[in-house]
Each structure stands twice: as C-alpha cells, then as structure tokens.
CSV table of C-alpha atoms in Angstrom, one decimal:
chain,number,residue,atom,x,y,z
A,375,MET,CA,122.1,90.1,71.6
A,376,ILE,CA,121.4,90.0,75.3
A,377,ALA,CA,121.3,93.4,77.1
A,378,SER,CA,121.0,92.7,80.6
A,379,SER,CA,120.7,94.8,83.7
A,380,VAL,CA,122.8,92.1,85.5
A,381,GLY,CA,125.6,92.2,83.0
A,382,LYS,CA,127.0,89.3,81.0
A,383,MET,CA,128.7,87.4,83.9
A,384,ASP,CA,125.5,85.9,85.2
A,385,LYS,CA,127.4,83.3,87.1
A,386,ASP,CA,128.3,85.9,89.7
A,387,VAL,CA,125.0,87.1,90.3
A,388,GLU,CA,123.0,85.9,93.3
A,389,SER,CA,119.9,83.7,92.8
A,390,PRO,CA,116.6,85.6,92.9
A,391,ILE,CA,114.1,84.9,95.4
A,392,PHE,CA,111.4,85.7,92.8
A,393,THR,CA,111.4,85.1,89.2
A,394,SER,CA,108.2,85.8,87.1
A,395,LEU,CA,107.3,84.0,83.9
A,396,GLY,CA,104.6,86.1,83.0
A,397,MET,CA,104.5,88.4,80.0
A,398,PHE,CA,105.7,91.8,79.3
A,399,ILE,CA,103.5,94.0,77.1
A,400,ILE,CA,103.5,97.8,75.7
A,401,ASP,CA,100.2,99.0,76.0
A,402,GLU,CA,98.2,101.7,74.2
A,403,ILE,CA,94.9,102.7,75.7
A,404,HIS,CA,91.9,104.3,74.3
A,405,TYR,CA,89.0,106.1,76.0
A,406,LEU,CA,85.7,107.3,74.8
A,407,ASP,CA,86.1,110.9,76.6
A,408,LYS,CA,89.7,111.6,77.0
A,409,PRO,CA,93.1,111.5,74.7
A,410,SER,CA,94.6,107.9,74.1
A,411,VAL,CA,97.8,107.1,75.5
A,412,PHE,CA,100.6,105.3,74.1
A,413,ASN,CA,103.8,103.3,75.3
A,414,ILE,CA,102.5,102.3,78.7
A,415,ILE,CA,104.4,99.4,80.6
A,416,GLY,CA,102.1,96.3,81.1
A,417,GLY,CA,101.9,92.6,81.3
A,418,GLY,CA,101.0,90.6,84.2
A,419,GLY,CA,104.5,89.3,84.6
A,420,PHE,CA,106.2,92.6,84.6
A,421,PHE,CA,103.7,93.9,87.1
A,422,GLY,CA,104.7,90.8,89.2
A,423,LEU,CA,108.3,91.9,89.1
A,424,PHE,CA,107.2,95.3,90.1
A,425,GLY,CA,105.7,94.3,93.3
A,426,ALA,CA,108.7,92.2,94.1
A,427,ARG,CA,110.8,95.3,93.5
A,428,VAL,CA,108.7,97.4,95.8
A,429,ALA,CA,109.2,94.6,98.3
A,430,LEU,CA,112.9,94.5,97.9
A,431,SER,CA,113.2,98.4,98.3
A,432,PHE,CA,115.3,97.9,101.5
A,433,ASN,CA,117.0,94.7,100.2
A,434,ASN,CA,119.2,93.5,97.4
A,435,THR,CA,117.0,94.4,94.4
A,436,ARG,CA,119.0,91.9,92.3
A,437,LYS,CA,116.9,89.3,94.2
A,438,ALA,CA,113.9,89.8,91.6
A,439,GLY,CA,114.3,88.0,88.4
A,440,PHE,CA,112.5,88.4,84.7
A,441,ILE,CA,113.1,87.8,81.2
A,442,LEU,CA,111.9,90.7,78.7
A,443,ASP,CA,111.9,90.4,74.8
A,444,ALA,CA,112.7,93.8,73.4
A,445,GLY,CA,112.1,94.0,69.6
A,446,SER,CA,113.2,96.7,67.2
A,447,ASP,CA,110.7,99.1,68.2
A,448,PHE,CA,111.6,98.8,72.0
A,449,PRO,CA,111.5,102.6,73.5
A,450,ALA,CA,114.6,103.7,75.1
A,451,GLU,CA,112.9,105.2,77.7
A,452,ILE,CA,111.2,102.0,78.9
A,453,LYS,CA,114.6,100.4,78.9
A,454,ASP,CA,115.8,103.0,81.1
A,455,ILE,CA,113.0,102.6,83.6
A,456,ILE,CA,113.5,98.9,83.7
A,457,LEU,CA,117.6,99.2,84.4
A,458,SER,CA,116.9,101.9,87.0
A,459,TRP,CA,115.3,99.3,89.0
A,460,GLN,CA,118.6,97.4,89.3
A,461,THR,CA,116.9,93.9,89.2
A,462,SER,CA,118.1,90.6,87.8
A,463,THR,CA,116.0,91.3,84.5
A,464,ILE,CA,117.3,89.9,81.3
A,465,ILE,CA,116.7,92.0,78.5
A,466,ARG,CA,116.9,89.9,75.1
A,467,ASP,CA,117.2,92.2,72.2
A,468,ASN,CA,115.8,91.0,68.8
A,469,PRO,CA,116.0,93.5,66.0
A,470,GLU,CA,114.2,90.9,63.9
A,471,ARG,CA,110.9,91.0,65.8
A,472,LEU,CA,108.5,93.6,67.2
A,473,THR,CA,108.1,94.1,71.0
A,474,THR,CA,104.8,92.5,72.2
A,475,ARG,CA,102.2,95.2,72.0
A,476,GLY,CA,98.6,95.4,73.3
A,477,TRP,CA,95.6,97.5,72.4
A,478,ASN,CA,93.2,98.3,74.9
A,479,SER,CA,90.0,100.2,74.3
A,480,TYR,CA,87.7,101.7,77.3
A,481,GLY,CA,83.9,102.1,76.7
A,482,GLU,CA,80.7,102.8,78.7
A,483,HIS,CA,80.5,101.4,82.3
A,484,ASP,CA,84.5,100.7,82.0
A,485,PHE,CA,83.9,98.0,79.3
A,486,ARG,CA,87.3,96.9,78.2
A,487,GLU,CA,88.3,95.4,74.9
A,488,PHE,CA,91.7,93.8,74.2
A,489,LYS,CA,93.7,92.5,71.3
A,490,TYR,CA,97.4,92.0,70.5
A,491,LEU,CA,98.9,94.4,68.0
A,492,THR,CA,102.1,92.4,67.4
A,493,PRO,CA,102.8,88.7,68.0
A,494,LYS,CA,102.8,87.9,71.8
A,495,LYS,CA,106.0,86.3,73.2
A,496,ARG,CA,105.6,84.1,76.3
A,497,ILE,CA,108.1,83.0,78.6
A,498,ASP,CA,108.5,79.1,79.4
A,499,ILE,CA,111.0,77.0,81.2
A,500,PRO,CA,113.2,76.6,78.4
A,501,ASP,CA,114.1,80.4,78.4
A,502,ILE,CA,115.4,80.4,81.8
A,503,ILE,CA,117.5,77.2,81.4
A,504,GLY,CA,120.1,79.1,79.8
A,505,TYR,CA,120.7,81.4,82.9
A,506,ASP,CA,121.5,79.4,85.9
A,507,PHE,CA,121.0,82.2,88.3
A,508,LEU,CA,117.5,82.4,87.2
A,509,LEU,CA,116.7,78.8,87.3
A,510,GLN,CA,117.8,78.5,90.8
A,511,SER,CA,115.4,81.1,92.0
A,512,ARG,CA,113.7,80.3,95.2
A,513,SER,CA,110.2,81.1,93.8
A,514,PHE,CA,108.3,81.2,90.4
A,515,HIS,CA,105.3,83.2,89.3
A,516,PHE,CA,103.2,81.7,86.8
A,517,ILE,CA,100.2,83.4,85.2
A,518,CYS,CA,98.4,80.6,83.1
A,519,SER,CA,95.8,78.1,82.9
A,520,ALA,CA,95.9,74.7,85.4
A,521,ASP,CA,97.3,72.8,82.4
A,522,ARG,CA,100.1,75.0,81.3
A,523,CYS,CA,100.8,75.5,85.2
A,524,ALA,CA,101.1,71.7,85.5
A,525,ASP,CA,103.5,71.4,82.2
A,526,MET,CA,105.8,74.1,83.6
A,527,ILE,CA,105.9,72.3,86.9
A,528,GLN,CA,106.9,69.3,85.3
A,529,GLN,CA,109.7,71.0,83.2
A,530,LEU,CA,111.0,72.3,86.3
A,531,GLU,CA,110.9,68.9,88.1
A,532,LYS,CA,112.9,67.3,85.3
A,533,VAL,CA,115.6,70.1,85.1
A,534,GLN,CA,116.1,70.6,88.5
A,535,GLY,CA,115.8,66.9,89.7
A,536,ILE,CA,113.2,67.7,92.5
A,537,ALA,CA,109.4,66.7,92.8
A,538,TYR,CA,107.6,69.9,93.2
A,539,ASP,CA,105.2,68.4,96.1
A,540,ASN,CA,108.7,68.3,98.0
A,541,PRO,CA,108.6,71.1,100.6
A,542,ASN,CA,112.1,71.9,99.7
A,543,SER,CA,111.3,72.8,95.9
A,544,ALA,CA,111.0,76.3,94.8
A,545,VAL,CA,108.0,78.2,95.7
A,546,ILE,CA,105.3,78.3,93.0
A,547,CYS,CA,103.0,81.4,93.0
A,548,TRP,CA,100.3,80.7,90.5
A,549,GLU,CA,97.3,83.2,89.3
A,550,PRO,CA,95.1,81.3,87.2
A,551,VAL,CA,94.5,83.1,83.9
A,552,PRO,CA,90.9,84.6,83.7
A,553,TYR,CA,89.7,82.8,80.6
A,554,SER,CA,90.4,79.2,82.1
A,555,CYS,CA,88.3,79.7,85.2
A,556,ILE,CA,85.3,77.8,84.2
A,557,PRO,CA,83.7,74.7,85.8
A,558,GLU,CA,85.3,72.4,83.1
A,559,ASN,CA,88.8,73.2,84.5
A,560,LEU,CA,88.1,72.8,88.3
A,561,SER,CA,89.5,69.2,88.5
A,562,ARG,CA,92.6,70.3,86.7
A,563,CYS,CA,93.0,73.4,89.0
A,564,GLN,CA,92.6,71.2,92.4
A,565,LYS,CA,94.8,68.3,90.9
A,566,ILE,CA,97.8,70.8,90.5
A,567,LEU,CA,97.3,72.6,93.7
A,568,SER,CA,99.1,69.9,95.5
A,569,LYS,CA,102.5,71.4,94.0
A,570,VAL,CA,101.5,75.0,94.5
A,571,ASP,CA,102.6,77.1,97.3
A,572,ILE,CA,100.5,80.3,96.7
A,573,LEU,CA,97.2,80.5,94.9
A,574,SER,CA,96.2,83.8,93.9
A,575,PRO,CA,92.9,84.5,92.0
A,576,ASN,CA,90.6,87.1,92.2
A,577,SER,CA,87.3,86.8,93.8
A,578,GLU,CA,85.7,86.5,90.3
A,579,GLU,CA,88.1,84.1,88.9
A,580,ALA,CA,87.7,81.8,92.1
A,581,ALA,CA,83.9,81.7,91.9
A,582,ARG,CA,83.9,81.2,88.3
A,583,PHE,CA,85.7,77.8,88.7
A,584,PHE,CA,82.6,76.8,90.5
A,585,GLY,CA,80.2,78.2,88.0
A,586,GLU,CA,79.1,80.6,90.7
A,587,PRO,CA,78.6,84.5,90.5
A,588,GLU,CA,81.4,86.6,92.4
A,589,PRO,CA,80.6,87.0,96.2
A,590,PHE,CA,80.6,90.5,97.7
A,591,THR,CA,80.5,90.1,101.4
A,592,LYS,CA,83.2,88.7,103.7
A,593,PRO,CA,81.4,85.7,104.9
A,594,GLU,CA,80.6,84.4,101.4
A,595,LEU,CA,84.4,85.2,100.4
A,596,GLU,CA,85.7,83.4,103.3
A,597,SER,CA,83.5,80.4,102.6
A,598,LEU,CA,84.7,80.4,98.8
A,599,ALA,CA,88.1,80.4,100.3
A,600,ASP,CA,87.8,77.3,102.2
A,601,ARG,CA,86.7,75.2,99.3
A,602,TYR,CA,90.2,75.4,97.8
A,603,ILE,CA,92.2,74.8,101.1
A,604,PRO,CA,91.9,71.1,101.2
A,605,TYR,CA,93.9,70.8,97.8
A,606,LEU,CA,96.7,72.9,99.0
A,607,THR,CA,98.8,70.2,100.6
A,608,LYS,CA,102.3,71.4,99.8
A,609,GLU,CA,104.4,71.8,103.0
A,610,GLY,CA,106.8,74.3,101.6
A,611,ASN,CA,107.1,78.2,102.5
A,612,GLN,CA,109.9,77.3,105.2
A,613,GLY,CA,107.2,75.3,107.1
A,614,LEU,CA,104.4,77.8,106.8
A,615,GLY,CA,102.5,75.6,104.3
A,616,SER,CA,100.6,76.7,101.3
A,617,VAL,CA,98.3,79.5,101.1
A,618,LEU,CA,95.4,81.0,99.0
A,619,VAL,CA,95.8,84.9,98.6
A,620,LEU,CA,92.5,85.9,97.6
A,621,ARG,CA,92.1,89.4,95.9
A,622,CYS,CA,88.8,91.1,96.6
A,623,GLY,CA,89.0,94.4,95.3
A,624,GLU,CA,87.7,97.0,97.4
A,625,LEU,CA,87.6,94.7,100.1
A,626,GLY,CA,91.2,94.1,100.1
A,627,ILE,CA,93.0,90.8,100.4
A,628,TYR,CA,92.0,87.5,102.2
A,629,VAL,CA,95.0,85.4,103.3
A,630,CYS,CA,94.0,81.8,104.3
A,631,SER,CA,96.8,79.1,104.7
A,632,LYS,CA,96.2,75.3,104.8
A,633,LYS,CA,97.5,75.6,108.6
A,634,GLY,CA,95.0,77.8,109.8
A,635,TYR,CA,96.2,81.4,109.4
A,636,LYS,CA,93.3,83.6,108.3
A,637,LYS,CA,93.3,87.3,107.9
A,638,TRP,CA,91.8,90.2,105.9
A,639,PHE,CA,94.2,93.0,104.7
A,640,PRO,CA,92.3,95.9,103.9
A,641,ALA,CA,92.9,97.9,100.5
A,642,TYR,CA,95.5,100.5,100.8
A,643,GLN,CA,93.5,103.2,98.7
A,644,ILE,CA,90.4,102.5,100.3
A,645,LEU,CA,91.7,103.5,103.9
A,646,ASN,CA,93.4,106.2,102.5
A,647,PRO,CA,91.8,109.6,103.4
A,648,SER,CA,93.0,110.9,100.2
A,649,PRO,CA,92.9,108.1,97.8
A,650,LYS,CA,94.7,108.1,94.3
A,651,VAL,CA,93.2,105.8,91.9
A,652,LEU,CA,93.9,106.2,88.3
A,653,ASP,CA,94.0,102.6,86.7
A,654,CYS,CA,93.5,99.2,88.3
A,655,THR,CA,95.5,97.3,85.5
A,656,GLY,CA,98.2,95.3,87.3
A,657,ALA,CA,97.2,95.6,91.0
A,658,GLY,CA,96.5,92.0,91.3
A,659,ASN,CA,99.7,90.8,89.6
A,660,THR,CA,101.6,93.5,91.6
A,661,ALA,CA,100.3,92.1,94.9
A,662,CYS,CA,101.1,88.5,94.2
A,663,GLY,CA,104.9,89.6,93.5
A,664,ALA,CA,104.9,91.7,96.6
A,665,PHE,CA,103.4,89.0,98.8
A,666,ALA,CA,105.8,86.0,97.7
A,667,THR,CA,108.8,88.2,97.8
A,668,ALA,CA,107.9,89.6,101.3
A,669,LEU,CA,107.0,86.0,102.3
A,670,LEU,CA,110.3,84.6,101.5
A,671,LEU,CA,112.1,87.3,103.0
A,672,GLY,CA,110.4,87.6,106.3
A,673,HIS,CA,108.5,84.3,106.8
A,674,ASP,CA,105.7,86.0,108.2
A,675,TRP,CA,102.1,86.2,106.9
A,676,GLU,CA,101.5,89.6,108.2
A,677,THR,CA,104.3,91.2,106.5
A,678,ALA,CA,103.5,89.5,103.3
A,679,GLY,CA,99.9,90.8,103.5
A,680,VAL,CA,100.9,94.2,104.3
A,681,MET,CA,103.3,94.4,101.6
A,682,ALA,CA,100.8,93.2,98.9
A,683,SER,CA,98.2,95.6,100.0
A,684,VAL,CA,100.6,98.5,99.9
A,685,ALA,CA,102.2,97.8,96.7
A,686,SER,CA,99.0,97.0,95.0
A,687,GLY,CA,97.8,100.3,96.3
A,688,LEU,CA,100.8,102.1,94.7
A,689,CYS,CA,100.0,100.4,91.5
A,690,LEU,CA,96.7,102.1,91.3
A,691,GLU,CA,98.1,105.6,91.3
A,692,GLN,CA,99.1,105.9,87.7
A,693,LEU,CA,99.2,104.1,84.2
A,694,GLY,CA,101.8,101.5,84.3
A,695,VAL,CA,104.2,101.4,87.0
A,696,ALA,CA,105.2,103.9,89.8
A,697,LYS,CA,108.1,106.3,89.3
A,698,LEU,CA,111.1,105.4,91.4
A,699,SER,CA,113.6,107.8,92.8
A,700,GLY,CA,116.6,106.5,94.7
A,701,LYS,CA,115.8,102.8,96.1
A,702,SER,CA,112.6,103.3,98.1
A,703,ASP,CA,110.9,106.4,97.0
A,704,TRP,CA,107.9,105.6,94.9
A,705,ASN,CA,105.8,108.5,93.6
A,706,GLY,CA,107.5,110.9,95.4
A,707,SER,CA,106.8,109.2,99.0
A,708,ASP,CA,109.1,106.8,100.9
A,709,LEU,CA,108.0,103.2,101.2
A,710,ARG,CA,108.6,103.4,105.0
A,711,ASP,CA,106.0,106.3,105.3
A,712,ARG,CA,103.3,104.2,103.2
A,713,ILE,CA,103.8,101.2,105.2
A,714,ASP,CA,103.6,103.2,108.5
A,715,MET,CA,100.5,105.0,107.1
A,716,TYR,CA,98.7,101.7,106.1
A,717,LEU,CA,99.2,100.0,109.4
A,718,GLN,CA,97.9,103.3,111.3
A,719,TRP,CA,94.8,103.1,109.0
A,720,SER,CA,94.3,99.2,109.1
A,721,LYS,CA,95.1,98.7,112.7
A,722,LEU,CA,96.7,95.5,111.9
A,723,GLU,CA,98.7,93.9,114.9
A,724,THR,CA,102.0,94.2,113.3
A,725,THR,CA,104.4,97.1,113.5
A,726,THR,CA,106.2,99.1,110.9
A,727,ASP,CA,109.6,98.2,112.7
A,728,LYS,CA,108.7,94.7,112.3
A,729,VAL,CA,107.9,94.7,108.7
A,730,LEU,CA,110.8,96.5,107.8
A,731,GLU,CA,113.0,94.1,109.8
A,732,ASP,CA,111.6,91.2,107.9
A,733,LEU,CA,112.0,93.0,104.6
A,734,GLU,CA,115.9,93.4,105.3
A,735,LYS,CA,116.6,89.9,106.0
C-alpha cells in the first residue's frame, strides 16, 4: 500500500527539482546527564528534503521529492508532520516490517555512538523507476560512497538514456558518506566527479580523503577545496558549471566553482546575537538540500549559499526538524525575516528582495 502526500495520480504531479535518495531514520537519543528522547525524525536524506522544503517556502512545495518506507510502528504524529509540508514525498506503508530506527548515545566530550535498532532500508534507483515524476527530477541527492555514487549514476544513465557528463542531464548533488572518506578511495572519488554537479563533504571528510587532519583556518580550507576543483568538469547547472560546497562548521560554508566563483557564507547561528543551538545533527544535509534547490530555482550562487546557511542554521535549533506553521513560518519566525537578518549580519552583497525573487521563480 502506498500512502502519498501527492496522491495516487502521480502522472499529474509536476516533476520535482530536488529528490533525495538518502535515508529516513527515526532516532532515539541517550545522554549522560539528561533524559533520553524518542521518536526524533532523522536520516540524511530526510534532512536533505527538509533543506529543499525550506528553500521552497515561497514556491511550489511539491518540487521536493522523497521516498519514505513506513513500517508497522510508524508514528502517526510523524506522518502528520511530513504530510503538512506538502512535498512530493511517497510514503510506502509496509505492515510486515519495522521503520528504520537508530540508537544514538552521547557521552563525555560529545562522543557519539550509533547503531541501527531495526534493519535499515536504503533507497536505490529501482525504487524511483515506478514513479515517473520522481525519475524526471531535475536533481538527485546522494549520500554514499564513490562506488555507490558511480553505480547509481550508471543506473540513471541506463534508465534515462543520457550520459551524466552531459550538461543537460539531471544535477547530481553528492555527499560522500563519512566512512568512505579515506585515501584508498581518493581515486574513486576523483573519477566520479566528472559526472557530479555539486560535491559537498564537510571539511573533515574532504581532508580525510588525502589522509590529512581537518584544517581550521580559511586559507587552509581554501587550499583544500582547490584540490578538488580540477576534477569537477561537468558543465551543468544551467551553464554555471560544477561546484564544491565545503561545509566548515562554525566558519560557515565555502562555495568554490569550476568557473572561478569563490565565496564564504558565514554560519547563521555564529552571526546571530542570540544564537540557538540545540543539536547539529543533519545541518550539513539540510545545507545540501537548500543549496541545490535554491540554485535550480534562481541560477545564482549567492542565493544558493544564503539559503544553505539560513536553512542549516534553522536545523540547529531543535532535535529533528523545525516546526512549520503556514507555508514559510519556521520555529515561529517567517523565513523572509531570517533571510533579511542573515544578510544584515553577514554583509553579503545580495539583497533580501533578490533572494526572494530567485526563490519564487
């Protein structure tokens, strides 16, 4: 049985501009010094969807796509949250299995342990073949190893009949999964980058591919980014070319394109005079979803960087995802106001009107 926020007649649904093939997980989190929490929405793919939904707050929210496998234990309150976003999320109900669940434990010095409590359910290309509107998405978000990224792109090429080094193919936004970021996999990473439009590791992951410690200064991070650029040769993104979106924690996001665009976007909560940071889980995935979606809407690096920063800052304010009221009010404050405040704090060259104009296209 399929319960879907887009209804049964998916042939009439507009194809998304962003579809995440990452995972959905329901987390329980255990702490040393405070009560445990349960039924927290998680999973890198779902946080990517969250970022896309934030960027679509002034547009057709159906332009964000996702597939979610709900087991017999799927909480009704979580389903209500997902349906309230009005995205093109397919919820596949299966009473014969359990929803993917994770166990998280935070110890001293924020040391984190994680394990799956139920069998994990990944989303692969065959999963979207049955939904034509998802298969025609303008971008796909992968969180995986280089080998799996290459395999999924190869499957897309076969199904869609277009080579993914072709600039007219869908945009690929790839986050390398942390365990795969080791020197032994560097050549595999470099090889697949010719078919990737948006590469987005965090700074630690990017350094680990070279067997190096994470850099913490802007010059060192910029030098690290430059080592990836020669391999990002795809000419997609409406002629803008490929890009590295390097996520650098408190320093923000560094956007470095093949065609020479280079800019730092400061972290939202670092600039915020009254920062609210409860949990960092999913902030990077959220940034990816917002960046890719805003880029495809506005064709502008600046707008994409602003939305990645604003959306990831919003992700930090609670466990799980932010609370939506209406269409563009997140955690009790309108997204327009968040964008306006961020631009005042960061002193970036763009304007709120320009960002909103891009997001409404």
